[in-house]
Amino acid sequence: MCELLGMSANVPTDICFSFSGFLNRGGGTGPHRDGWGIAFYEEGGYREFRDPHPSVDSPIARLICDYPIKSRVVISHIRQANVGGVRLANTHPFTREMWGRPWCYAHNGQLEGWQALPLDVYTPVGSTDSEHAFCWLLGELRRAFPVAPASFEPVAALLHTLCERLRGLGVFNLLLSDGESLYCFCSTKLVHITRQAPFGEAELADADMTVNFSEHTTPCDVVSVIATAPLTHNERWSAMAPGELLVWQQGSIRARYGPY
Amino acid sequence: MCELLGMSANVPTDICFSFSGFLNRGGGTGPHRDGWGIAFYEEGGYREFRDPHPSVDSPIARLICDYPIKSRVVISHIRQANVGGVRLANTHPFTREMWGRPWCYAHNGQLEGWQALPLDVYTPVGSTDSEHAFCWLLGELRRAFPVAPASFEPVAALLHTLCERLRGLGVFNLLLSDGESLYCFCSTKLVHITRQAPFGEAELADADMTVNFSEHTTPCDVVSVIATAPLTHNERWSAMAPGELLVWQQGSIRARYGPY
């Protein structure tokens, strides 16, 4: 299995603290040695860093820890390969442009019978179940909405239905974003925490590192982190329910779908 | 205007030497302060690094100089903005998936009336003439070939026709790749050099740096570099002709179209 990390914030925020703990799971405190990636949305633009090598040894990952990239939406993934070899083309997150926006996707879990999911506009580059499911998801959304709907709601409602179909094929924990909304679907495990004033101290569970958020924030900041498992051991993280889709915007939950 | 840098090689090769000189033009010896990017094809996978800040000051660019990423095809670009603000969404290279491959594109020049080029499957994320032209190019290729042709030739022939149409709208120097072929179209200026045994020494024109390629290569290596202007001052670079399209594979020119 892999691990997921997402962030949604109402001000451009760096993810150095959370990522420092997360990347230690990539071959350090965790078994996820088969690559890692992180994607940042900035000023309507998008960039990602991916490496098929363990994050704990990666000079690129170290750079990301030390070089604060400010973003409102971040998606990251560390991989323990099951379907598809360890190579760059199989390294999450995956990206495709839809409706003039870069859509970013990362998946934790494993699917059965995914080869039968029909593809349309989007074709996988690599050989993973994850990327195939992504191409199917976006293809279905685009088939339903040839142009972007005026609001996120119809997209989220259809996405929830599609995620439930994928959950029927196995384990499908999802992070997906277009840069505005961060869609999180829980199949087995996803937890989240929202940090806002009054800010306190947090201690990483996977590295010897503490941060006092009050020194790095303003009273209006709202920053939420979503992950496969809690990244800190002195804060209370909330667990999502299997079958639940949360839509995050500006650091807060904007909508909730399921479980039904 | 911007500057382009491309590489095609028959063995995975790092571009640290050429990129070290090239990035000095991004705010150092050159005026191209408005961002830079570089894309690598590796083992069928693809990754890119982009930054809207000057390359000469960028810690990410420094990392790329020091961290040898081995690749058979590389495309890089440093930007001096004309159409579209200085932001990540307007930073080359641009990427879209077509036929299950990541297509990478960088453009030097400026176009008139580009807004009228009709779009189909692909929509720009940013606001540049360059990305619009890219979306149009891929859309036209995909309309002509809904599935990937068995060889590159029909793609190259149509691409040449499309590039000639773009040249009619202004200046359109192009680097484009699907990871196998590197397509280079010259509108005003592109030069290239092929290095193979017996390898010699090269001195960068933009930085105080010399490399003896014989220490870093085997006798079978063939490595070609394509750029807006020569990167070294003690080697002989060949100039392309306006209206000419070269198709590089494995470090060598595989086909030539135009000028007509």
Coordinates of C-alpha atoms in Angstrom, one line a residue:
Chain A
M1 CA 0.0 0.0 0.0
C2 CA 1.0 3.6 -0.5
E3 CA 0.5 6.7 1.6
L4 CA -1.3 9.9 0.7
L5 CA -0.8 13.5 1.9
G6 CA -3.0 16.5 0.9
M7 CA -3.3 20.1 2.0
S8 CA -6.0 22.7 1.5
A9 CA -5.4 26.3 2.8
N10 CA -7.0 29.7 2.5
V11 CA -3.6 31.4 2.1
P12 CA -0.5 30.2 0.2
T13 CA 1.2 27.9 2.8
D14 CA 4.3 25.8 2.6
I15 CA 4.0 22.1 3.5
C16 CA 7.6 21.7 4.6
F17 CA 6.7 20.5 8.1
S18 CA 4.2 17.8 7.2
F19 CA 6.2 16.7 4.2
S20 CA 9.3 16.3 6.4
G21 CA 7.5 13.7 8.4
F22 CA 5.7 12.1 5.5
L23 CA 8.9 11.5 3.4
N24 CA 10.5 9.6 6.3
R25 CA 7.9 7.0 5.7
G26 CA 9.3 6.5 2.2
G27 CA 12.0 4.0 3.1
G28 CA 12.7 5.4 6.6
T29 CA 10.1 4.7 9.2
G30 CA 7.8 3.2 6.6
P31 CA 8.1 0.6 3.9
H32 CA 7.2 2.8 0.9
R33 CA 10.5 2.7 -1.0
D34 CA 9.1 2.7 -4.5
G35 CA 9.0 6.4 -5.4
W36 CA 7.3 9.5 -4.3
G37 CA 5.8 12.7 -5.8
I38 CA 4.4 16.0 -4.8
A39 CA 2.3 18.5 -6.7
F40 CA 1.7 22.2 -5.9
Y41 CA -0.9 24.6 -7.2
E42 CA 0.4 28.1 -7.3
E43 CA -1.3 31.3 -8.7
G44 CA -3.4 29.2 -11.1
G45 CA -0.3 27.2 -12.2
Y46 CA 0.8 23.8 -11.3
R47 CA 4.1 22.0 -10.8
E48 CA 5.1 18.6 -9.6
F49 CA 8.2 16.8 -8.5
R50 CA 8.4 13.0 -8.9
D51 CA 11.1 10.5 -8.2
P52 CA 11.1 6.7 -8.6
H53 CA 13.6 6.4 -5.8
P54 CA 12.9 6.3 -2.0
S55 CA 12.0 9.7 -0.7
V56 CA 14.2 9.4 2.4
D57 CA 17.3 9.2 0.1
S58 CA 16.1 11.7 -2.5
P59 CA 18.0 15.0 -3.0
I60 CA 14.9 16.4 -4.7
A61 CA 12.8 15.5 -1.7
R62 CA 15.3 17.2 0.6
L63 CA 15.1 20.3 -1.6
I64 CA 11.3 20.4 -1.2
C65 CA 11.7 20.2 2.6
D66 CA 14.1 23.1 2.6
Y67 CA 12.6 25.3 -0.1
P68 CA 9.2 26.6 1.0
I69 CA 6.8 26.5 -2.0
K70 CA 3.7 28.4 -1.0
S71 CA 0.5 26.8 -2.2
R72 CA -3.2 26.6 -1.4
V73 CA -3.5 23.0 -2.6
V74 CA -0.9 20.2 -2.4
I75 CA -1.1 16.5 -3.2
S76 CA 1.7 14.1 -2.3
H77 CA 2.1 10.3 -2.5
I78 CA 4.7 7.8 -1.5
R79 CA 4.6 4.4 -3.1
Q80 CA 4.9 0.8 -2.2
A81 CA 4.4 -0.8 -5.6
N82 CA 1.8 -3.5 -6.2
V83 CA 0.5 -3.2 -9.8
G84 CA 3.2 -1.8 -12.2
G85 CA 7.0 -1.7 -11.9
V86 CA 9.0 0.8 -10.1
R87 CA 9.6 3.5 -12.7
L88 CA 8.9 7.1 -13.3
A89 CA 5.8 6.5 -15.5
N90 CA 4.2 4.6 -12.6
T91 CA 5.0 7.3 -10.0
H92 CA 2.1 9.3 -8.5
P93 CA 0.7 11.9 -8.6
F94 CA -0.7 11.7 -12.2
T95 CA -1.9 14.8 -14.1
R96 CA -4.2 15.5 -17.0
E97 CA -5.6 18.8 -18.3
M98 CA -9.4 19.0 -18.3
W99 CA -11.5 22.1 -18.9
G100 CA -8.3 24.2 -19.1
R101 CA -7.2 23.1 -15.7
P102 CA -4.5 20.8 -14.5
W103 CA -6.1 17.9 -12.6
C104 CA -3.9 16.1 -10.2
Y105 CA -4.6 12.6 -8.7
A106 CA -3.1 10.2 -6.2
H107 CA -4.4 6.8 -5.2
N108 CA -3.9 4.5 -2.3
G109 CA -5.2 1.0 -2.6
Q110 CA -5.5 -1.8 -5.1
L111 CA -8.2 -2.7 -7.6
E112 CA -9.5 -5.8 -9.3
G113 CA -10.8 -5.9 -12.8
W114 CA -9.7 -2.4 -13.5
Q115 CA -8.6 -3.3 -17.0
A116 CA -12.3 -3.4 -18.0
L117 CA -12.9 0.3 -17.1
P118 CA -13.5 1.9 -20.5
L119 CA -11.2 4.8 -21.6
D120 CA -12.1 7.7 -23.8
V121 CA -10.1 10.9 -24.0
Y122 CA -7.4 10.0 -21.6
T123 CA -4.9 7.1 -22.0
P124 CA -2.5 5.8 -19.3
V125 CA 1.2 6.4 -19.9
G126 CA 2.3 3.8 -17.3
S127 CA 1.0 0.4 -16.3
T128 CA -0.7 0.9 -12.9
D129 CA -4.3 0.3 -11.9
S130 CA -4.2 3.7 -10.3
E131 CA -3.5 5.7 -13.5
H132 CA -6.1 3.6 -15.5
A133 CA -8.7 4.4 -12.8
F134 CA -7.7 8.1 -13.1
C135 CA -8.1 8.1 -16.9
W136 CA -11.5 6.4 -16.5
L137 CA -12.6 8.9 -13.8
L138 CA -11.7 12.0 -15.9
G139 CA -13.1 10.5 -19.1
E140 CA -16.4 9.9 -17.3
L141 CA -16.5 13.4 -15.9
R142 CA -15.7 14.9 -19.2
R143 CA -18.3 12.8 -21.0
A144 CA -20.9 14.0 -18.5
F145 CA -19.7 17.6 -18.7
P146 CA -18.1 18.5 -22.0
V147 CA -17.6 22.0 -20.6
A148 CA -16.8 22.9 -17.0
P149 CA -20.0 23.2 -14.9
A150 CA -20.4 26.6 -13.2
S151 CA -20.0 25.1 -9.7
F152 CA -18.2 22.1 -8.2
E153 CA -21.3 20.4 -7.0
P154 CA -22.4 18.3 -10.0
V155 CA -18.7 17.3 -10.5
A156 CA -18.5 16.2 -6.8
A157 CA -21.8 14.3 -6.9
L158 CA -20.8 12.3 -10.0
L159 CA -17.3 11.8 -8.7
H160 CA -18.7 10.3 -5.5
T161 CA -20.8 7.8 -7.6
L162 CA -17.7 6.9 -9.7
C163 CA -15.6 6.5 -6.5
E164 CA -18.2 4.2 -5.1
R165 CA -17.9 2.1 -8.3
L166 CA -14.1 1.9 -7.8
R167 CA -14.5 1.0 -4.2
G168 CA -16.5 -2.0 -5.4
L169 CA -13.3 -3.1 -7.2
G170 CA -11.1 -3.1 -4.1
V171 CA -9.4 -0.4 -2.1
F172 CA -9.7 3.2 -3.4
N173 CA -8.6 6.0 -1.2
L174 CA -8.3 9.1 -3.4
L175 CA -6.9 12.7 -3.5
L176 CA -7.9 14.7 -6.5
S177 CA -7.8 18.4 -7.3
D178 CA -8.2 21.0 -10.0
G179 CA -6.5 23.6 -7.9
E180 CA -9.7 25.0 -6.5
S181 CA -11.3 22.0 -4.7
L182 CA -9.5 19.1 -3.1
Y183 CA -11.6 16.0 -3.4
C184 CA -10.9 13.3 -0.8
F185 CA -12.6 9.9 -1.0
C186 CA -12.2 7.4 1.8
S187 CA -12.3 3.7 1.0
T188 CA -10.5 2.3 4.0
K189 CA -8.5 5.1 5.7
L190 CA -8.0 8.8 5.5
V191 CA -7.6 11.2 8.4
H192 CA -7.6 15.0 8.5
I193 CA -6.9 17.9 10.8
T194 CA -7.7 21.6 10.5
R195 CA -5.4 24.1 12.1
Q196 CA -6.6 27.7 12.8
A197 CA -6.2 30.3 15.5
P198 CA -5.4 29.8 18.3
F199 CA -2.4 27.9 16.8
G200 CA -0.4 25.5 18.9
E201 CA 2.6 23.3 18.7
A202 CA 2.8 20.1 16.8
E203 CA 5.2 17.2 17.0
L204 CA 5.9 14.9 14.1
A205 CA 5.3 11.2 14.6
D206 CA 8.0 10.2 12.1
A207 CA 10.8 12.6 12.7
D208 CA 12.2 14.5 15.6
M209 CA 10.7 17.8 14.7
T210 CA 8.3 20.3 16.4
V211 CA 6.7 23.4 14.9
N212 CA 4.9 26.2 16.7
F213 CA 2.4 27.2 14.1
S214 CA 1.6 30.5 15.8
E215 CA 5.1 31.7 14.7
H216 CA 4.3 31.0 11.0
T217 CA 0.7 32.0 10.6
T218 CA -1.7 34.9 10.9
P219 CA -4.9 34.8 12.9
C220 CA -7.0 34.4 9.7
D221 CA -5.1 31.3 8.4
V222 CA -7.0 28.1 8.0
V223 CA -4.9 25.1 6.9
S224 CA -6.1 21.5 6.7
V225 CA -4.0 18.4 6.2
I226 CA -5.4 15.1 5.0
A227 CA -3.3 11.9 5.2
T228 CA -3.5 8.2 5.3
A229 CA -2.4 8.2 8.9
P230 CA -1.9 11.0 11.4
L231 CA 1.5 12.8 10.9
T232 CA 1.7 14.2 14.4
H233 CA 1.2 12.5 17.8
N234 CA 0.0 15.4 19.9
E235 CA -3.0 16.6 17.9
R236 CA -6.4 15.1 17.4
W237 CA -7.0 13.9 13.8
S238 CA -10.5 13.0 12.5
A239 CA -11.1 9.8 10.6
M240 CA -13.2 9.8 7.4
A241 CA -15.8 7.1 7.0
P242 CA -15.6 4.5 4.3
G243 CA -17.6 5.7 1.3
E244 CA -17.3 9.3 2.3
L245 CA -16.2 12.1 -0.1
L246 CA -15.1 15.4 1.3
V247 CA -14.7 18.5 -0.8
W248 CA -12.2 21.0 0.7
Q249 CA -11.9 24.6 -0.4
Q250 CA -9.7 27.3 1.2
G251 CA -8.8 25.0 4.1
S252 CA -12.4 24.1 5.1
I253 CA -14.9 21.4 4.2
R254 CA -17.2 22.8 1.6
A255 CA -19.3 19.7 1.0
R256 CA -19.7 16.1 2.1
Y257 CA -21.1 13.2 0.1
G258 CA -22.0 9.8 1.6
P259 CA -21.5 7.3 3.1
Y260 CA -24.9 6.1 1.9
Chain B
M1 CA 12.3 36.3 -26.9
C2 CA 13.1 33.1 -25.2
E3 CA 15.8 30.5 -25.6
L4 CA 15.4 26.8 -26.3
L5 CA 17.6 23.8 -25.5
G6 CA 17.1 20.2 -26.5
M7 CA 19.0 17.0 -26.4
S8 CA 18.6 13.7 -28.2
A9 CA 21.0 10.8 -27.3
N10 CA 21.3 7.0 -28.0
V11 CA 22.2 6.3 -24.3
P12 CA 20.8 7.9 -21.2
T13 CA 22.9 11.0 -20.8
D14 CA 22.9 13.9 -18.3
I15 CA 22.6 17.4 -19.6
C16 CA 24.4 19.1 -16.6
F17 CA 27.1 20.7 -18.7
S18 CA 24.9 22.3 -21.4
F19 CA 22.2 23.3 -18.8
S20 CA 24.9 25.0 -16.7
G21 CA 25.7 27.4 -19.6
F22 CA 22.1 27.7 -20.7
L23 CA 20.7 28.7 -17.3
N24 CA 23.2 31.5 -17.0
R25 CA 21.3 33.2 -19.8
G26 CA 18.3 33.2 -17.5
G27 CA 19.1 36.5 -15.8
G28 CA 22.9 36.2 -15.8
T29 CA 24.5 36.6 -19.3
G30 CA 21.1 36.8 -21.0
P31 CA 17.9 38.8 -20.4
H32 CA 15.6 35.8 -19.9
R33 CA 14.5 36.5 -16.4
D34 CA 10.9 35.4 -16.6
G35 CA 11.1 31.7 -15.7
W36 CA 12.6 28.5 -16.9
G37 CA 11.8 24.8 -17.2
I38 CA 13.3 21.5 -18.1
A39 CA 11.7 18.2 -19.0
F40 CA 13.3 14.7 -19.0
Y41 CA 12.2 11.5 -20.6
E42 CA 13.4 8.5 -18.6
E43 CA 12.5 4.8 -19.1
G44 CA 9.2 5.7 -20.8
G45 CA 8.4 8.1 -18.0
Y46 CA 8.5 11.9 -17.9
R47 CA 9.2 14.6 -15.4
E48 CA 9.7 18.3 -15.6
F49 CA 10.9 21.1 -13.3
R50 CA 9.6 24.6 -13.8
D51 CA 10.1 27.8 -12.0
P52 CA 8.7 31.3 -12.7
H53 CA 11.8 32.9 -11.2
P54 CA 15.1 33.6 -13.0
S55 CA 17.1 30.4 -13.6
V56 CA 20.3 32.0 -12.5
D57 CA 18.9 32.5 -8.9
S58 CA 16.9 29.3 -8.7
P59 CA 17.8 26.6 -6.1
I60 CA 15.8 24.1 -8.3
A61 CA 18.0 25.0 -11.3
R62 CA 21.1 24.5 -9.2
L63 CA 19.9 21.1 -8.2
I64 CA 19.4 20.1 -11.8
C65 CA 23.0 21.2 -12.6
D66 CA 24.4 19.1 -9.7
Y67 CA 22.1 16.1 -9.9
P68 CA 22.7 14.2 -13.1
I69 CA 19.4 12.9 -14.4
K70 CA 20.1 10.5 -17.3
S71 CA 17.8 10.9 -20.2
R72 CA 17.6 10.2 -24.0
V73 CA 15.4 13.3 -24.7
V74 CA 15.5 16.6 -22.9
I75 CA 13.6 19.9 -23.6
S76 CA 14.4 23.1 -21.8
H77 CA 13.3 26.7 -22.1
I78 CA 14.2 30.0 -20.5
R79 CA 11.6 32.7 -20.9
Q80 CA 11.6 36.4 -21.6
A81 CA 7.8 37.1 -21.4
N82 CA 6.0 38.8 -24.2
V83 CA 2.4 37.4 -24.3
G84 CA 1.1 36.3 -20.8
G85 CA 2.3 37.4 -17.4
V86 CA 5.2 35.9 -15.4
R87 CA 3.6 33.1 -13.6
L88 CA 3.9 29.3 -13.3
A89 CA 1.0 28.6 -15.7
N90 CA 2.8 30.5 -18.4
T91 CA 6.2 28.8 -17.9
H92 CA 7.4 26.3 -20.6
P93 CA 7.7 23.5 -21.3
F94 CA 4.0 22.6 -21.6
T95 CA 2.8 19.0 -21.5
R96 CA -0.2 17.0 -22.7
E97 CA -0.8 13.3 -23.0
M98 CA -1.7 12.1 -26.5
W99 CA -1.9 8.4 -27.5
G100 CA -0.7 7.3 -24.1
R101 CA 2.5 9.3 -24.3
P102 CA 3.5 12.6 -22.6
W103 CA 4.1 15.2 -25.3
C104 CA 6.4 18.0 -24.3
Y105 CA 6.6 21.4 -26.1
A106 CA 8.6 24.6 -25.9
H107 CA 8.4 27.6 -28.2
N108 CA 10.6 30.5 -29.0
G109 CA 9.0 33.4 -30.8
Q110 CA 5.8 35.4 -31.0
L111 CA 2.6 34.9 -33.0
E112 CA -0.1 37.2 -34.3
G113 CA -3.8 36.2 -34.5
W114 CA -3.1 33.0 -32.6
Q115 CA -6.4 33.4 -30.7
A116 CA -8.2 32.3 -33.9
L117 CA -6.5 28.9 -34.0
P118 CA -9.4 26.5 -33.2
L119 CA -9.1 24.2 -30.2
D120 CA -10.5 20.7 -29.8
V121 CA -9.4 18.2 -27.1
Y122 CA -6.8 20.4 -25.5
T123 CA -7.4 23.7 -23.7
P124 CA -4.7 26.1 -22.5
V125 CA -4.2 26.5 -18.7
G126 CA -2.3 29.7 -19.0
S127 CA -2.6 32.8 -21.3
T128 CA 0.3 32.5 -23.7
D129 CA 0.3 32.4 -27.5
S130 CA 2.7 29.5 -27.1
E131 CA 0.4 27.2 -25.1
H132 CA -2.5 28.0 -27.4
A133 CA -0.4 27.0 -30.4
F134 CA 0.6 23.8 -28.6
C135 CA -3.0 22.9 -27.9
W136 CA -4.0 23.6 -31.5
L137 CA -1.0 21.5 -32.8
L138 CA -1.8 18.5 -30.7
G139 CA -5.6 18.8 -31.4
E140 CA -4.9 18.8 -35.2
L141 CA -2.6 15.8 -34.9
R142 CA -5.1 13.9 -32.9
R143 CA -7.9 14.8 -35.2
A144 CA -5.9 13.5 -38.2
F145 CA -4.7 10.4 -36.2
P146 CA -7.2 9.3 -33.5
V147 CA -4.9 6.5 -32.7
A148 CA -1.1 6.6 -32.9
P149 CA 0.3 5.9 -36.4
A150 CA 2.7 2.9 -36.6
S151 CA 5.6 5.2 -37.5
F152 CA 6.6 8.8 -36.9
E153 CA 6.6 9.8 -40.6
P154 CA 2.9 10.8 -41.1
V155 CA 3.1 12.7 -37.8
A156 CA 6.2 14.6 -38.8
A157 CA 4.8 15.4 -42.3
L158 CA 1.6 16.9 -40.9
L159 CA 3.6 18.6 -38.1
H160 CA 5.7 20.3 -40.7
T161 CA 2.6 21.6 -42.5
L162 CA 1.2 22.9 -39.2
C163 CA 4.4 24.5 -38.2
E164 CA 4.6 26.3 -41.6
R165 CA 1.1 27.7 -40.9
L166 CA 2.3 28.9 -37.5
R167 CA 5.4 30.5 -39.1
G168 CA 2.9 32.4 -41.2
L169 CA 1.6 34.0 -38.0
G170 CA 5.1 35.2 -36.8
V171 CA 8.1 33.6 -35.3
F172 CA 7.8 29.9 -34.4
N173 CA 10.9 28.0 -33.3
L174 CA 9.8 24.7 -31.8
L175 CA 11.0 21.8 -29.7
L176 CA 8.4 19.0 -29.4
S177 CA 8.8 15.4 -28.2
D178 CA 6.9 12.3 -27.3
G179 CA 10.0 10.7 -25.7
E180 CA 11.0 8.8 -28.9
S181 CA 11.4 11.5 -31.5
L182 CA 12.6 15.1 -30.9
Y183 CA 11.0 17.4 -33.5
C184 CA 12.7 20.7 -34.1
F185 CA 11.2 23.3 -36.3
C186 CA 13.2 26.4 -37.3
S187 CA 11.4 29.6 -38.0
T188 CA 14.3 32.1 -37.4
K189 CA 17.1 30.4 -35.4
L190 CA 18.0 27.0 -34.1
V191 CA 21.5 25.4 -34.2
H192 CA 22.7 21.9 -33.4
I193 CA 25.8 19.9 -32.8
T194 CA 26.3 16.1 -32.7
R195 CA 29.0 14.8 -30.4
Q196 CA 30.4 11.3 -31.0
A197 CA 33.8 9.5 -30.9
P198 CA 36.4 10.8 -31.0
F199 CA 35.1 13.1 -28.3
G200 CA 36.9 16.3 -27.5
E201 CA 36.8 19.2 -25.1
A202 CA 34.1 21.8 -25.0
E203 CA 34.1 25.2 -23.4
L204 CA 30.9 26.9 -22.4
A205 CA 30.3 30.4 -23.9
D206 CA 28.2 31.6 -20.9
A207 CA 30.1 30.2 -18.0
D208 CA 33.7 29.4 -17.0
M209 CA 33.4 25.7 -17.5
T210 CA 35.1 23.1 -19.7
V211 CA 34.3 19.4 -20.1
N212 CA 36.3 16.7 -21.7
F213 CA 33.5 14.5 -23.1
S214 CA 35.9 11.5 -23.6
E215 CA 36.0 11.1 -19.8
H216 CA 32.2 10.8 -19.6
T217 CA 31.3 8.7 -22.6
T218 CA 31.8 5.4 -24.3
P219 CA 32.9 5.1 -28.0
C220 CA 29.3 4.2 -29.1
D221 CA 27.6 7.3 -27.6
V222 CA 25.9 9.7 -29.9
V223 CA 24.6 12.9 -28.2
S224 CA 23.1 15.9 -30.0
V225 CA 22.3 19.2 -28.6
I226 CA 19.9 21.7 -30.2
A227 CA 19.7 25.3 -29.0
T228 CA 18.7 28.8 -30.0
A229 CA 22.4 29.9 -30.1
P230 CA 25.6 27.9 -29.7
L231 CA 26.4 27.0 -26.1
T232 CA 30.1 26.5 -26.6
H233 CA 32.6 28.7 -28.4
N234 CA 35.2 26.1 -29.5
E235 CA 33.0 23.7 -31.5
R236 CA 31.2 24.1 -34.8
W237 CA 27.4 24.3 -34.5
S238 CA 25.2 23.8 -37.6
A239 CA 22.4 26.3 -38.3
M240 CA 19.0 25.1 -39.4
A241 CA 17.2 26.8 -42.3
P242 CA 14.0 28.7 -41.8
G243 CA 11.1 26.4 -42.6
E244 CA 13.1 23.2 -41.8
L245 CA 11.8 20.5 -39.5
L246 CA 14.4 18.0 -38.2
V247 CA 13.3 14.7 -36.5
W248 CA 16.0 13.4 -34.1
Q249 CA 16.0 9.9 -32.7
Q250 CA 18.8 8.3 -30.6
G251 CA 21.1 11.3 -31.1
S252 CA 20.9 11.3 -34.9
I253 CA 18.8 13.1 -37.6
R254 CA 16.2 10.5 -38.7
A255 CA 14.3 12.7 -41.1
R256 CA 14.3 16.2 -42.6
Y257 CA 11.3 18.1 -44.0
G258 CA 11.5 21.4 -45.9
P259 CA 12.3 24.1 -46.4
Y260 CA 10.1 24.1 -49.5

